[in-house]
Short mmCIF file of C-alpha atoms in Angstrom, two decimals:
data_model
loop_
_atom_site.label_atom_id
_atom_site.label_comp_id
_atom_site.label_asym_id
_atom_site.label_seq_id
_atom_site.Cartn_x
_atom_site.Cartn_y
_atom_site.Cartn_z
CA UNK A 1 20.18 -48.56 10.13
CA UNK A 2 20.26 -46.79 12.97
CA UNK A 3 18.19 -44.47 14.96
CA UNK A 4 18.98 -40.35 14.78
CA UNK A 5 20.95 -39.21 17.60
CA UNK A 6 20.10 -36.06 19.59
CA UNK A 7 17.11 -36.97 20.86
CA UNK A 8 13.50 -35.98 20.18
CA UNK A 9 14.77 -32.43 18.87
CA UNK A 10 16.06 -33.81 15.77
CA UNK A 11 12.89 -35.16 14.63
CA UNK A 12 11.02 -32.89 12.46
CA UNK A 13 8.17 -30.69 13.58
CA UNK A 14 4.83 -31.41 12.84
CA UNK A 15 2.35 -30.52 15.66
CA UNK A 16 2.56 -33.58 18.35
CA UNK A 17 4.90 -34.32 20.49
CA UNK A 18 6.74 -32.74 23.52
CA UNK A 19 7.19 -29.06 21.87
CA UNK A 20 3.03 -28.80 21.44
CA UNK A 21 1.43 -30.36 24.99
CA UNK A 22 2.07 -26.78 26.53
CA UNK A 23 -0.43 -25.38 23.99
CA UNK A 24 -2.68 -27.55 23.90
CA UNK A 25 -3.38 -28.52 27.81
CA UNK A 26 -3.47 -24.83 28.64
CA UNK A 27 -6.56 -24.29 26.10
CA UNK A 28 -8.01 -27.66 27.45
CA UNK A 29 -7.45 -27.72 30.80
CA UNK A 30 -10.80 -27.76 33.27
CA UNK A 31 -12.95 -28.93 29.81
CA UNK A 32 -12.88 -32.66 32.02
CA UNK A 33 -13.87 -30.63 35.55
CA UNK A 34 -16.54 -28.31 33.47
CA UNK A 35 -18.13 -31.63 31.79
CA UNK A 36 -18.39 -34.04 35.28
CA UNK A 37 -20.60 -30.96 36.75
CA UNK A 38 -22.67 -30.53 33.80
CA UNK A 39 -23.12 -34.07 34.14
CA UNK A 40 -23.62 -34.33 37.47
CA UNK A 41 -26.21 -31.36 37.28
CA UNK A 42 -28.07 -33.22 34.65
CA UNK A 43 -28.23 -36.19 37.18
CA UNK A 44 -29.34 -34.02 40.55
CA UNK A 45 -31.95 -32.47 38.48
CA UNK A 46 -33.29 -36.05 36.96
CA UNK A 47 -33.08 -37.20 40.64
CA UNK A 48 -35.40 -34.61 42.31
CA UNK A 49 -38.23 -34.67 39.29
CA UNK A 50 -38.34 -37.92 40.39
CA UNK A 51 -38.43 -37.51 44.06
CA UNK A 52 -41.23 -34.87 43.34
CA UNK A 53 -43.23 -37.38 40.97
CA UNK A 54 -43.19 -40.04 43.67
CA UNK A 55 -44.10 -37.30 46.73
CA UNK A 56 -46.88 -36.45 44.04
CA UNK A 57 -47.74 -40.25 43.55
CA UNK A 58 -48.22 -40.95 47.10
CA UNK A 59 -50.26 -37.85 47.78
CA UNK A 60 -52.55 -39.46 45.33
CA UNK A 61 -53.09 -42.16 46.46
CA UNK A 62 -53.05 -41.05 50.24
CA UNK A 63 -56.22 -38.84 48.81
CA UNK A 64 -57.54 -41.95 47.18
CA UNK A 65 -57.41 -43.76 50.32
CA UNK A 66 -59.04 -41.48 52.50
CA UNK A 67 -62.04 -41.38 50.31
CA UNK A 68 -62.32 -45.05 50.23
CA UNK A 69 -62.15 -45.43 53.81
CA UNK A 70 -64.74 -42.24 54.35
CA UNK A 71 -67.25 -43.60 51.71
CA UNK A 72 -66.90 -47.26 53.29
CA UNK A 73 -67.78 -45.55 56.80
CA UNK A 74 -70.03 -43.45 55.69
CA UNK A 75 -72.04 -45.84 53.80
CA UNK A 76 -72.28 -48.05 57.20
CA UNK A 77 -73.51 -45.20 59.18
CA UNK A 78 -76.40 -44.75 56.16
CA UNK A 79 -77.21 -48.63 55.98
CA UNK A 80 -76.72 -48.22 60.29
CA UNK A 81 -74.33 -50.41 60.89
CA UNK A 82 -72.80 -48.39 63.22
CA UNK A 83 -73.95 -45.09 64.63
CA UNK A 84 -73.95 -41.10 63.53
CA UNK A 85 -74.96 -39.52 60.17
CA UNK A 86 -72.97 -40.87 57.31
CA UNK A 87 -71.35 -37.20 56.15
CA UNK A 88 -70.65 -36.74 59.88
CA UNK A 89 -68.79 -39.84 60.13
CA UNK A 90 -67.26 -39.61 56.88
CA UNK A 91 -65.72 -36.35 58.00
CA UNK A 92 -63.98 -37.88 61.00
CA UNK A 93 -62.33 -40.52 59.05
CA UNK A 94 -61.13 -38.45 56.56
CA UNK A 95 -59.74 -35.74 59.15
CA UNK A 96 -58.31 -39.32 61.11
CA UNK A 97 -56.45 -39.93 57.43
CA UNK A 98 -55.03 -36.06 57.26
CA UNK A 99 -57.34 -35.18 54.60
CA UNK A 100 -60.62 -32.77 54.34
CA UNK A 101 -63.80 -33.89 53.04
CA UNK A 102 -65.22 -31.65 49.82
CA UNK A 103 -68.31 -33.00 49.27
CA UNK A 104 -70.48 -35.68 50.78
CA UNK A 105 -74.01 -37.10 49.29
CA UNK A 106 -76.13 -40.14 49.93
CA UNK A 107 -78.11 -41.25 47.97
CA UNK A 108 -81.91 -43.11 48.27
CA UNK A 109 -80.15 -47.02 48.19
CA UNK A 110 -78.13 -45.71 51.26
CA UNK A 111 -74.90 -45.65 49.28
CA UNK A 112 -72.48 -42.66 49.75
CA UNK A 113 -70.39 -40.63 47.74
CA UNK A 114 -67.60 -38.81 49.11
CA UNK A 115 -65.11 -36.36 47.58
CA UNK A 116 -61.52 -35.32 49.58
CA UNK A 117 -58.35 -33.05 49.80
CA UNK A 118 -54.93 -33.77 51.00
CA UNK A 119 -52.47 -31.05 51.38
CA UNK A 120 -49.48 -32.50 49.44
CA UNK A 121 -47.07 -29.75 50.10
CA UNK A 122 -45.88 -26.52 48.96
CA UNK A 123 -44.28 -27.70 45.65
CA UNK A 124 -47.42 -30.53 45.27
CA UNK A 125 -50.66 -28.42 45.94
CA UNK A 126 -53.09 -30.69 46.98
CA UNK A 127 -54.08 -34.34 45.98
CA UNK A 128 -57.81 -34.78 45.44
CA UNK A 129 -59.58 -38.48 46.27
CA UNK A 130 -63.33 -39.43 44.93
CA UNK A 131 -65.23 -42.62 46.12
CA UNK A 132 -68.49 -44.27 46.73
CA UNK A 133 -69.52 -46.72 48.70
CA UNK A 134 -72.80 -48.62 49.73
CA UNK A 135 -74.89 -51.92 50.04
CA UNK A 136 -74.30 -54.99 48.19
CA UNK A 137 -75.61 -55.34 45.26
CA UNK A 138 -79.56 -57.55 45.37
CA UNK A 139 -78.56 -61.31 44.10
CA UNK A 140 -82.02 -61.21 42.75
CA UNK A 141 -81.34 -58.08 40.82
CA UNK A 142 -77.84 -59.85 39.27
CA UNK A 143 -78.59 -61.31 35.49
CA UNK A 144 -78.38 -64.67 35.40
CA UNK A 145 -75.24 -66.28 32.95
CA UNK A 146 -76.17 -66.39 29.26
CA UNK A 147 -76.58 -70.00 28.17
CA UNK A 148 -75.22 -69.22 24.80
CA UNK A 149 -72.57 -67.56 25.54
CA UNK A 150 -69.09 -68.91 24.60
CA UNK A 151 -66.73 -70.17 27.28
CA UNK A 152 -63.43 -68.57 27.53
CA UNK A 153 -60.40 -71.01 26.06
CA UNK A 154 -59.21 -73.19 28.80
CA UNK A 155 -62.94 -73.11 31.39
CA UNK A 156 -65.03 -75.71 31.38
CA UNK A 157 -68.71 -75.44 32.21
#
């Protein structure tokens, strides 16, 4: 048997083939173009909320750590370790950290609690840090172990 002659155009007509791409690409063409930038949108967008959730993280913790480092100072000034009044002192280490000190208090056992603020930004707000800070605790005051207790699996007494 042998193959018609004539070419393609002696074929019969059924929606594929040379005589249809002209319809078809001119209702599809772009669709590829208008999907990579919806698609790339999608993945700028994903990419700044997390840029913004990190900024937001650090600011956090950058709050965090200024009131740590203000309570610990602050609580040495109150025990006096070193010199000044403890809120004073807590104030300059906080400003030293970029941060503002809300509240300070001290309290009778000479332990300190302080509260800051950290600018985070005009999209963040601001971060807010909390900490306290004071003496070790009395060894006397510590409970002594329970003899009855149970050991954890794997300690020995």
């Amino acid at each position: 048997m042998t193959p018609p002659t004539g070419g393609w155009e002696t074929l019969p007509w059924h929606g594929h083939g040379p005589r249809s791409r002209g319809r078809c690409r001119s209702q599809e063409r772009g669709a590829g173009t208008v999907l990579a930038l919806g698609v790339a949108l999608v993945v700028i967008m994903g990419a700044a909320l997390l840029a913004l959730l990190a900024q937001s993280a650090v600011a956090a913790s950058r709050a965090a750590t200024a009131a740590d480092l203000a309570a610990l100072a602050a609580a040495d000034a109150a025990r006096g370790i070193t010199p000044g009044d403890p809120c004073a002192v807590a104030r300059d280490v906080a400003l030293k950290n970029h941060a503002a000190v809300l509240g300070c208090s001290q309290a009778p056992d000479a332990s300190v609690q302080v509260r800051t603020e950290l600018n985070a930004g005009p999209l963040l707000g601001v971060a807010r840090g909390l900490a306290r800070a004071g003496p070790p605790p009395d060894p006397d005051a510590v409970p002594p172990p329970d003899p009855d207790a149970v050991p954890s699996p794997g300690l020995e007494r």
